[in-house]
Each structure stands twice: as C-alpha cells, then as structure tokens.
Amino acid sequence: MQLKPLHPLFAAEASGVDLARPVDAGTMRAVDDAMDKYAVLVFRGQPLTEDQQVAFASSFGTLDAGLKKLNPGAASRFRHEVTIDISNVRPDGGLHGAADRKSISNFANQLWHSDSSFERPAAKYSMLHAVVVPAKGGQTEYVDLRAAYDALPGDLKDEIANLHSVHAAMHSRIWLGDKPTEAELAKMPPVRWPLVRTHAGSGRKVLWVGAHATHIVEKAIAEGRMLLLELLEHATQREFVYRHEWGVGDLVIWDNRAVIHRGRRFDITKPRELRRT
Ligand code: OGA
Ligand code: MN
C-alpha cells in the first residue's frame, strides 16, 4: 500500500490495494497504522458491491447500524441492515422531497459531526463509498480535531480541561425540524463525554466537539452552548479542513475519534448516492 498526503496536517490517498478482495492481515495492519496517523484515507477507483463493502468493513470489527437501530427492518434499498443509505434516493427509485424525514437526516449530515458520538461505545471508523455523485457540490469535508486542540490558546485549554458535554442522537435533527417519537428518543439516551479526549490511535489530545453536543454539563445551557459554538468555530477554520471531491468508486475511511466531518450542499433534485458502513 502506498500513501500520498492530501493535506499538510492529515488525510492521505492510499493506493496499491484491491478492496474488492479479502484483505490480508499485513495490509489491514498497514491501513490501521495509516489511520492512526492520517485519520482519513482515500481509496480511488474501488467500485465495490454492497457485499464487498460490508466484507471489507467487517474486517475492522463489528458493524453498527447507527440510527437504523431506531426503526429496524424499515424499507431499504440494501440487503444488509448494517449498510447505511447516504443518498436522496427512495426505495422505489424516486428522489426524496426536501421535507421528507430522510432529507432532514441528509441535511443533518451537512452539520459538522462525528458519527454516533451520541452512543457509547461510538463507532471507531466510518467508510463511505460513492456510487452516484452530483455534478456540483456534495463534497465531504473533514477536520482534524487533534490539530484543532493543539492550536487552542493555552488559557482556553486550561478552561476546558475538566469539562464534559452531553451528546444526543436527535439534537441536530430536531434543530432541522425533525419530530422524533418518544419511543425513538427513549431508545438512544444521551451520553456524556469529556470535552478533551485522547485519541487512542496517536496518543494525541482531541477537541471533542460537533453537532450532536447539546450542552456542557458544568455550565448553564446558554453559556455552555456558546462555548461549544466558539470551540467548533475554532476547530473548523480552513487550515484544519480537508475537502474531498467525490469520484464514482471512491472509498473514504475516517476515524470518528479524531475527526469531524460534514457533507456540502448540492441540488437535491439530482441523485447523490453513497453507502456507509
Ligand atoms: C455520513 C455523512 C456526509 C456526506 O455518511 O456519515 O455524514 O457528505 N455524510 O454525505
Ligand atoms: Mn456522518
């Protein structure tokens, strides 16, 4: 496997591996080592079937169905419950309207977040595979939260050192107009995280912020939310951002413990299809 850095701080393109076939232990180790360092790996030209993607993803560990766990067995275009449909395509082949619940979920993916930070344990890695990409917009951006932590002024590092935040699955969706049921809310109770975490893969500290954070445990709601927004604004300065321009057949893997990500706006009357495991 060869690696080519894509950004001064993190993210690399990996080549020389065929992900459609079983990946040997040595290569898996090389991927994990590269993930510990770069946190985002881009593989281009990997036209995987759903089965092939699930097989590759499974070699990292148990797969999490994410928010699909709220409504198990719901209509899907996929064979596997663990394949997450990051598309605006309905099971009948049409496109979702802007007010559809699925579209709210897709728009929520355009807010900076770490997948499933509202669960403990949360997902270590996510991977997205591009099947149909729009002509304009629809990129995915990543921020290295380790670099963001390092760049904080010393007094702010001290101020947040012992604070905690609460992350809730529906927080960003409710903000975008979704109305989850009591049963859905009860299935995913909020979780608490330190605001500063250590990334197990690199030993570096991480500024643990994102759209699933509802408030800071030790502060009044308003004061805590404003601090969370300030920290997110700090973390998402352009120098910390890698923007991925999708090509069909790309597979991007990221470490949710070290980066946050967001999709960018596109014309939702055109199809955009990615598959996540
Ligand atoms: C995701 C996600 C962003 C995008 O799949 O977890 O946040 O660009 N996607 O679709
Ligand atoms: Mn996501």
mmCIF file of C-alpha atoms and ligand atoms in Angstrom:
data_model
loop_
_atom_site.group_PDB
_atom_site.id
_atom_site.type_symbol
_atom_site.label_atom_id
_atom_site.label_comp_id
_atom_site.label_asym_id
_atom_site.label_seq_id
_atom_site.Cartn_x
_atom_site.Cartn_y
_atom_site.Cartn_z
ATOM 1 C CA MET A 1 0.000 0.000 0.000
ATOM 2 C CA GLN A 2 1.329 3.414 -0.969
ATOM 3 C CA LEU A 3 0.356 6.636 0.810
ATOM 4 C CA LYS A 4 0.283 10.175 -0.538
ATOM 5 C CA PRO A 5 -0.591 13.008 1.875
ATOM 6 C CA LEU A 6 -3.548 15.148 0.756
ATOM 7 C CA HIS A 7 -3.252 17.932 3.341
ATOM 8 C CA PRO A 8 -0.437 19.418 5.472
ATOM 9 C CA LEU A 9 -1.994 18.110 8.736
ATOM 10 C CA PHE A 10 -3.818 14.826 7.990
ATOM 11 C CA ALA A 11 -5.599 12.793 5.265
ATOM 12 C CA ALA A 12 -3.812 10.652 2.687
ATOM 13 C CA GLU A 13 -4.594 8.834 -0.523
ATOM 14 C CA ALA A 14 -3.912 5.100 -0.304
ATOM 15 C CA SER A 15 -3.245 3.020 -3.401
ATOM 16 C CA GLY A 16 -1.987 -0.418 -4.356
ATOM 17 C CA VAL A 17 -4.765 -2.363 -2.593
ATOM 18 C CA ASP A 18 -7.821 -4.035 -4.136
ATOM 19 C CA LEU A 19 -10.599 -3.662 -1.561
ATOM 20 C CA ALA A 20 -12.986 -5.890 -3.502
ATOM 21 C CA ARG A 21 -10.982 -8.942 -2.455
ATOM 22 C CA PRO A 22 -10.212 -10.237 1.034
ATOM 23 C CA VAL A 23 -7.516 -8.008 2.530
ATOM 24 C CA ASP A 24 -4.654 -9.859 4.269
ATOM 25 C CA ALA A 25 -3.619 -9.220 7.884
ATOM 26 C CA GLY A 26 -0.471 -7.320 6.932
ATOM 27 C CA THR A 27 -2.420 -4.911 4.754
ATOM 28 C CA MET A 28 -5.048 -4.453 7.479
ATOM 29 C CA ARG A 29 -2.248 -3.531 9.862
ATOM 30 C CA ALA A 30 -0.894 -1.035 7.342
ATOM 31 C CA VAL A 31 -4.366 0.512 6.995
ATOM 32 C CA ASP A 32 -4.738 0.787 10.783
ATOM 33 C CA ASP A 33 -1.272 2.346 11.129
ATOM 34 C CA ALA A 34 -2.067 4.831 8.368
ATOM 35 C CA MET A 35 -5.416 5.617 10.012
ATOM 36 C CA ASP A 36 -3.706 6.309 13.346
ATOM 37 C CA LYS A 37 -1.520 8.874 11.621
ATOM 38 C CA TYR A 38 -3.694 10.376 8.878
ATOM 39 C CA ALA A 39 -7.237 9.755 10.302
ATOM 40 C CA VAL A 40 -8.722 9.974 6.779
ATOM 41 C CA LEU A 41 -7.746 7.579 3.983
ATOM 42 C CA VAL A 42 -8.961 7.970 0.411
ATOM 43 C CA PHE A 43 -9.004 4.934 -1.905
ATOM 44 C CA ARG A 44 -9.861 5.813 -5.503
ATOM 45 C CA GLY A 45 -11.185 3.540 -8.233
ATOM 46 C CA GLN A 46 -12.715 0.840 -5.967
ATOM 47 C CA PRO A 47 -16.102 0.012 -7.491
ATOM 48 C CA LEU A 48 -17.342 -2.181 -4.626
ATOM 49 C CA THR A 49 -20.637 -4.034 -4.442
ATOM 50 C CA GLU A 50 -22.602 -3.734 -1.225
ATOM 51 C CA ASP A 51 -21.428 -7.228 -0.196
ATOM 52 C CA GLN A 52 -17.790 -6.336 -0.869
ATOM 53 C CA GLN A 53 -18.016 -3.164 1.179
ATOM 54 C CA VAL A 54 -19.663 -4.989 4.096
ATOM 55 C CA ALA A 55 -16.967 -7.678 3.913
ATOM 56 C CA PHE A 56 -14.132 -5.124 3.921
ATOM 57 C CA ALA A 57 -15.721 -3.072 6.726
ATOM 58 C CA SER A 58 -16.322 -6.225 8.795
ATOM 59 C CA SER A 59 -12.616 -6.955 8.826
ATOM 60 C CA PHE A 60 -12.221 -3.976 11.212
ATOM 61 C CA GLY A 61 -14.754 -5.335 13.725
ATOM 62 C CA THR A 62 -18.477 -5.423 14.445
ATOM 63 C CA LEU A 63 -20.543 -3.068 12.306
ATOM 64 C CA ASP A 64 -23.026 -0.600 13.786
ATOM 65 C CA ALA A 65 -26.311 0.164 12.012
ATOM 66 C CA GLY A 66 -26.316 3.685 13.508
ATOM 67 C CA LEU A 67 -29.699 5.390 13.605
ATOM 68 C CA LYS A 68 -31.228 2.498 11.647
ATOM 69 C CA LYS A 69 -31.418 0.820 15.060
ATOM 70 C CA LEU A 70 -34.302 3.197 15.840
ATOM 71 C CA ASN A 71 -36.501 1.616 13.171
ATOM 72 C CA PRO A 72 -35.152 -1.854 12.458
ATOM 73 C CA GLY A 73 -36.474 -3.568 9.373
ATOM 74 C CA ALA A 74 -37.615 -0.305 7.728
ATOM 75 C CA ALA A 75 -37.800 -0.353 3.906
ATOM 76 C CA SER A 76 -34.293 -0.149 2.434
ATOM 77 C CA ARG A 77 -32.550 -0.414 -0.920
ATOM 78 C CA PHE A 78 -29.945 -2.674 0.688
ATOM 79 C CA ARG A 79 -29.530 -6.319 1.622
ATOM 80 C CA HIS A 80 -27.637 -5.703 4.859
ATOM 81 C CA GLU A 81 -29.109 -3.987 7.920
ATOM 82 C CA VAL A 82 -25.628 -2.523 8.556
ATOM 83 C CA THR A 83 -25.423 -0.749 5.196
ATOM 84 C CA ILE A 84 -26.457 2.859 5.725
ATOM 85 C CA ASP A 85 -28.044 4.653 2.808
ATOM 86 C CA ILE A 86 -26.383 8.038 2.432
ATOM 87 C CA SER A 87 -28.454 9.019 -0.577
ATOM 88 C CA ASN A 88 -31.509 11.005 -1.551
ATOM 89 C CA VAL A 89 -32.936 8.018 -3.471
ATOM 90 C CA ARG A 90 -36.147 6.406 -2.201
ATOM 91 C CA PRO A 91 -36.552 2.620 -2.095
ATOM 92 C CA ASP A 92 -38.917 2.969 -5.117
ATOM 93 C CA GLY A 93 -36.176 4.743 -7.105
ATOM 94 C CA GLY A 94 -37.595 8.279 -6.955
ATOM 95 C CA LEU A 95 -35.882 11.114 -5.098
ATOM 96 C CA HIS A 96 -36.800 12.303 -1.610
ATOM 97 C CA GLY A 97 -38.503 15.686 -1.351
ATOM 98 C CA ALA A 98 -36.925 18.370 0.843
ATOM 99 C CA ALA A 99 -39.448 17.841 3.669
ATOM 100 C CA ASP A 100 -39.074 14.031 3.817
ATOM 101 C CA ARG A 101 -37.638 12.740 7.052
ATOM 102 C CA LYS A 102 -34.744 11.150 5.154
ATOM 103 C CA SER A 103 -33.870 14.554 3.712
ATOM 104 C CA ILE A 104 -33.755 16.044 7.216
ATOM 105 C CA SER A 105 -31.305 13.309 8.105
ATOM 106 C CA ASN A 106 -29.258 14.058 4.980
ATOM 107 C CA PHE A 107 -29.207 17.773 5.824
ATOM 108 C CA ALA A 108 -28.116 16.876 9.376
ATOM 109 C CA ASN A 109 -25.077 15.248 7.754
ATOM 110 C CA GLN A 110 -24.188 18.729 6.482
ATOM 111 C CA LEU A 111 -23.544 19.835 10.082
ATOM 112 C CA TRP A 112 -20.064 19.113 11.493
ATOM 113 C CA HIS A 113 -20.262 15.859 13.467
ATOM 114 C CA SER A 114 -18.610 12.618 14.467
ATOM 115 C CA ASP A 115 -20.764 9.620 13.552
ATOM 116 C CA SER A 116 -22.569 8.134 16.537
ATOM 117 C CA SER A 117 -20.843 10.333 19.135
ATOM 118 C CA PHE A 118 -24.286 10.035 20.753
ATOM 119 C CA GLU A 119 -23.604 6.362 21.554
ATOM 120 C CA ARG A 120 -21.160 4.710 23.916
ATOM 121 C CA PRO A 121 -19.235 2.993 22.620
ATOM 122 C CA ALA A 122 -19.294 5.178 19.495
ATOM 123 C CA ALA A 123 -18.161 3.976 16.077
ATOM 124 C CA LYS A 124 -14.389 3.951 15.656
ATOM 125 C CA TYR A 125 -14.271 4.208 11.877
ATOM 126 C CA SER A 126 -16.809 5.042 9.202
ATOM 127 C CA MET A 127 -16.406 4.448 5.497
ATOM 128 C CA LEU A 128 -18.316 5.977 2.611
ATOM 129 C CA HIS A 129 -18.379 4.599 -0.897
ATOM 130 C CA ALA A 130 -19.501 6.817 -3.787
ATOM 131 C CA VAL A 131 -21.930 5.326 -6.317
ATOM 132 C CA VAL A 132 -23.520 8.427 -7.900
ATOM 133 C CA VAL A 133 -22.121 11.925 -7.400
ATOM 134 C CA PRO A 134 -23.708 15.253 -8.370
ATOM 135 C CA ALA A 135 -22.014 17.477 -10.950
ATOM 136 C CA LYS A 136 -21.820 20.357 -8.463
ATOM 137 C CA GLY A 137 -21.468 20.448 -4.645
ATOM 138 C CA GLY A 138 -21.953 17.386 -2.442
ATOM 139 C CA GLN A 139 -18.329 17.206 -1.314
ATOM 140 C CA THR A 140 -17.461 15.870 2.136
ATOM 141 C CA GLU A 141 -15.186 17.874 4.434
ATOM 142 C CA TYR A 142 -13.099 16.667 7.353
ATOM 143 C CA VAL A 143 -11.461 18.460 10.281
ATOM 144 C CA ASP A 144 -8.560 17.090 12.317
ATOM 145 C CA LEU A 145 -9.619 17.598 15.949
ATOM 146 C CA ARG A 146 -6.077 16.843 17.144
ATOM 147 C CA ALA A 147 -4.655 19.781 15.188
ATOM 148 C CA ALA A 148 -7.594 21.887 16.402
ATOM 149 C CA TYR A 149 -6.795 21.040 20.021
ATOM 150 C CA ASP A 150 -3.075 21.763 19.573
ATOM 151 C CA ALA A 151 -3.874 25.219 18.161
ATOM 152 C CA LEU A 152 -6.077 26.315 21.084
ATOM 153 C CA PRO A 153 -4.661 29.158 23.192
ATOM 154 C CA GLY A 154 -3.241 27.874 26.490
ATOM 155 C CA ASP A 155 -5.818 29.611 28.690
ATOM 156 C CA LEU A 156 -8.687 28.050 26.733
ATOM 157 C CA LYS A 157 -7.034 24.619 27.028
ATOM 158 C CA ASP A 158 -6.964 25.148 30.805
ATOM 159 C CA GLU A 159 -10.572 26.346 30.882
ATOM 160 C CA ILE A 160 -11.967 23.272 29.114
ATOM 161 C CA ALA A 161 -9.624 20.648 30.574
ATOM 162 C CA ASN A 162 -12.152 19.215 33.031
ATOM 163 C CA LEU A 163 -15.441 19.979 31.277
ATOM 164 C CA HIS A 164 -17.908 17.449 29.847
ATOM 165 C CA SER A 165 -20.546 17.659 27.159
ATOM 166 C CA VAL A 166 -23.712 15.693 26.518
ATOM 167 C CA HIS A 167 -24.319 14.245 23.037
ATOM 168 C CA ALA A 168 -27.818 13.279 21.866
ATOM 169 C CA ALA A 169 -28.798 11.401 18.708
ATOM 170 C CA MET A 170 -31.687 13.640 17.716
ATOM 171 C CA HIS A 171 -30.325 17.045 18.742
ATOM 172 C CA SER A 172 -29.189 18.180 15.297
ATOM 173 C CA ARG A 173 -32.216 16.627 13.606
ATOM 174 C CA ILE A 174 -34.663 18.347 15.955
ATOM 175 C CA TRP A 175 -32.897 21.622 15.175
ATOM 176 C CA LEU A 176 -33.590 20.923 11.487
ATOM 177 C CA GLY A 177 -37.302 20.317 12.077
ATOM 178 C CA ASP A 178 -37.488 16.577 12.736
ATOM 179 C CA LYS A 179 -40.029 15.399 15.314
ATOM 180 C CA PRO A 180 -38.788 12.112 16.780
ATOM 181 C CA THR A 181 -41.253 9.988 18.747
ATOM 182 C CA GLU A 182 -40.906 9.383 22.484
ATOM 183 C CA ALA A 183 -40.072 5.754 21.682
ATOM 184 C CA GLU A 184 -37.207 6.827 19.390
ATOM 185 C CA LEU A 185 -35.844 9.255 21.964
ATOM 186 C CA ALA A 186 -36.006 6.570 24.663
ATOM 187 C CA LYS A 187 -34.027 4.113 22.507
ATOM 188 C CA MET A 188 -30.963 6.356 22.397
ATOM 189 C CA PRO A 189 -30.469 8.117 25.713
ATOM 190 C CA PRO A 190 -27.877 10.934 25.662
ATOM 191 C CA VAL A 191 -24.267 10.165 26.600
ATOM 192 C CA ARG A 192 -21.605 12.215 28.337
ATOM 193 C CA TRP A 193 -18.051 12.807 27.062
ATOM 194 C CA PRO A 194 -15.040 14.771 28.257
ATOM 195 C CA LEU A 195 -14.574 17.883 26.098
ATOM 196 C CA VAL A 196 -10.927 16.935 25.700
ATOM 197 C CA ARG A 197 -10.215 13.296 24.868
ATOM 198 C CA THR A 198 -7.071 11.371 23.995
ATOM 199 C CA HIS A 199 -7.060 9.650 20.605
ATOM 200 C CA ALA A 200 -6.079 6.045 21.271
ATOM 201 C CA GLY A 201 -4.510 5.679 17.829
ATOM 202 C CA SER A 202 -1.994 8.515 18.145
ATOM 203 C CA GLY A 203 -1.918 9.404 21.841
ATOM 204 C CA ARG A 204 -2.770 12.994 20.879
ATOM 205 C CA LYS A 205 -5.419 15.134 22.532
ATOM 206 C CA VAL A 206 -8.644 15.858 20.668
ATOM 207 C CA LEU A 207 -11.037 18.814 20.919
ATOM 208 C CA TRP A 208 -14.232 16.758 21.121
ATOM 209 C CA VAL A 209 -16.922 18.975 19.571
ATOM 210 C CA GLY A 210 -19.658 18.568 16.980
ATOM 211 C CA ALA A 211 -23.349 18.955 16.214
ATOM 212 C CA HIS A 212 -24.508 16.132 18.485
ATOM 213 C CA ALA A 213 -23.297 18.048 21.572
ATOM 214 C CA THR A 214 -26.303 19.588 23.303
ATOM 215 C CA HIS A 215 -24.715 21.383 26.274
ATOM 216 C CA ILE A 216 -21.873 21.411 28.770
ATOM 217 C CA VAL A 217 -22.583 19.535 31.982
ATOM 218 C CA GLU A 218 -20.787 22.027 34.255
ATOM 219 C CA LYS A 219 -22.353 25.167 32.729
ATOM 220 C CA ALA A 220 -25.764 26.763 32.261
ATOM 221 C CA ILE A 221 -27.262 25.842 28.861
ATOM 222 C CA ALA A 222 -26.701 29.204 27.170
ATOM 223 C CA GLU A 223 -23.148 29.712 28.386
ATOM 224 C CA GLY A 224 -22.207 26.125 27.550
ATOM 225 C CA ARG A 225 -23.738 26.222 24.084
ATOM 226 C CA MET A 226 -21.946 29.441 23.224
ATOM 227 C CA LEU A 227 -18.655 27.905 24.355
ATOM 228 C CA LEU A 228 -19.365 24.802 22.237
ATOM 229 C CA LEU A 229 -20.056 27.031 19.231
ATOM 230 C CA GLU A 230 -16.854 29.003 19.777
ATOM 231 C CA LEU A 231 -14.835 25.785 20.016
ATOM 232 C CA LEU A 232 -16.487 24.396 16.874
ATOM 233 C CA GLU A 233 -15.767 27.631 15.043
ATOM 234 C CA HIS A 234 -12.132 27.368 16.109
ATOM 235 C CA ALA A 235 -11.895 23.724 15.025
ATOM 236 C CA THR A 236 -13.397 24.321 11.593
ATOM 237 C CA GLN A 237 -11.034 27.046 10.396
ATOM 238 C CA ARG A 238 -9.971 26.360 6.816
ATOM 239 C CA GLU A 239 -6.423 25.357 7.764
ATOM 240 C CA PHE A 240 -7.796 22.285 9.596
ATOM 241 C CA VAL A 241 -10.147 21.201 6.775
ATOM 242 C CA TYR A 242 -9.597 18.583 4.074
ATOM 243 C CA ARG A 243 -12.304 18.699 1.394
ATOM 244 C CA HIS A 244 -12.984 15.517 -0.538
ATOM 245 C CA GLU A 245 -14.275 15.905 -4.095
ATOM 246 C CA TRP A 246 -16.043 12.623 -4.793
ATOM 247 C CA GLY A 247 -15.447 10.488 -7.849
ATOM 248 C CA VAL A 248 -17.556 7.395 -8.520
ATOM 249 C CA GLY A 249 -15.808 4.396 -6.987
ATOM 250 C CA ASP A 250 -14.068 6.362 -4.223
ATOM 251 C CA LEU A 251 -13.977 4.817 -0.775
ATOM 252 C CA VAL A 252 -13.063 7.110 2.120
ATOM 253 C CA ILE A 253 -12.419 5.794 5.630
ATOM 254 C CA TRP A 254 -12.195 8.124 8.604
ATOM 255 C CA ASP A 255 -11.505 7.824 12.311
ATOM 256 C CA ASN A 256 -14.501 9.250 14.181
ATOM 257 C CA ARG A 257 -12.358 9.598 17.313
ATOM 258 C CA ALA A 258 -10.004 12.043 15.617
ATOM 259 C CA VAL A 259 -12.040 13.925 13.003
ATOM 260 C CA ILE A 260 -15.431 15.504 12.462
ATOM 261 C CA HIS A 261 -16.960 15.734 9.010
ATOM 262 C CA ARG A 262 -19.832 17.263 7.067
ATOM 263 C CA GLY A 263 -21.375 16.993 3.617
ATOM 264 C CA ARG A 264 -21.699 20.100 1.466
ATOM 265 C CA ARG A 265 -24.884 21.404 -0.096
ATOM 266 C CA PHE A 266 -25.988 20.189 -3.517
ATOM 267 C CA ASP A 267 -29.125 20.261 -5.696
ATOM 268 C CA ILE A 268 -31.324 17.588 -4.084
ATOM 269 C CA THR A 269 -33.447 17.274 -7.216
ATOM 270 C CA LYS A 270 -30.413 15.398 -8.631
ATOM 271 C CA PRO A 271 -29.321 11.980 -7.326
ATOM 272 C CA ARG A 272 -26.390 11.575 -4.924
ATOM 273 C CA GLU A 273 -25.692 8.069 -3.702
ATOM 274 C CA LEU A 274 -23.140 6.999 -1.158
ATOM 275 C CA ARG A 275 -23.122 3.892 1.009
ATOM 276 C CA ARG A 276 -21.842 3.943 4.542
ATOM 277 C CA THR A 277 -20.645 1.146 6.772
HETATM 278 C C1 OGA B 1 -22.015 10.226 6.779
HETATM 279 C C2 OGA B 1 -22.027 11.668 6.481
HETATM 280 C C3 OGA B 1 -21.695 13.294 4.734
HETATM 281 C C4 OGA B 1 -21.916 13.346 3.271
HETATM 282 O O1 OGA B 1 -22.231 9.443 5.855
HETATM 283 O O2 OGA B 1 -21.768 9.869 7.929
HETATM 284 O O3 OGA B 1 -22.006 12.466 7.376
HETATM 285 O O4 OGA B 1 -21.168 14.061 2.581
HETATM 286 N N1 OGA B 1 -22.008 12.006 5.193
HETATM 287 O O5 OGA B 1 -22.842 12.693 2.785
HETATM 288 MN MN MN B 2 -21.596 11.360 9.287
#
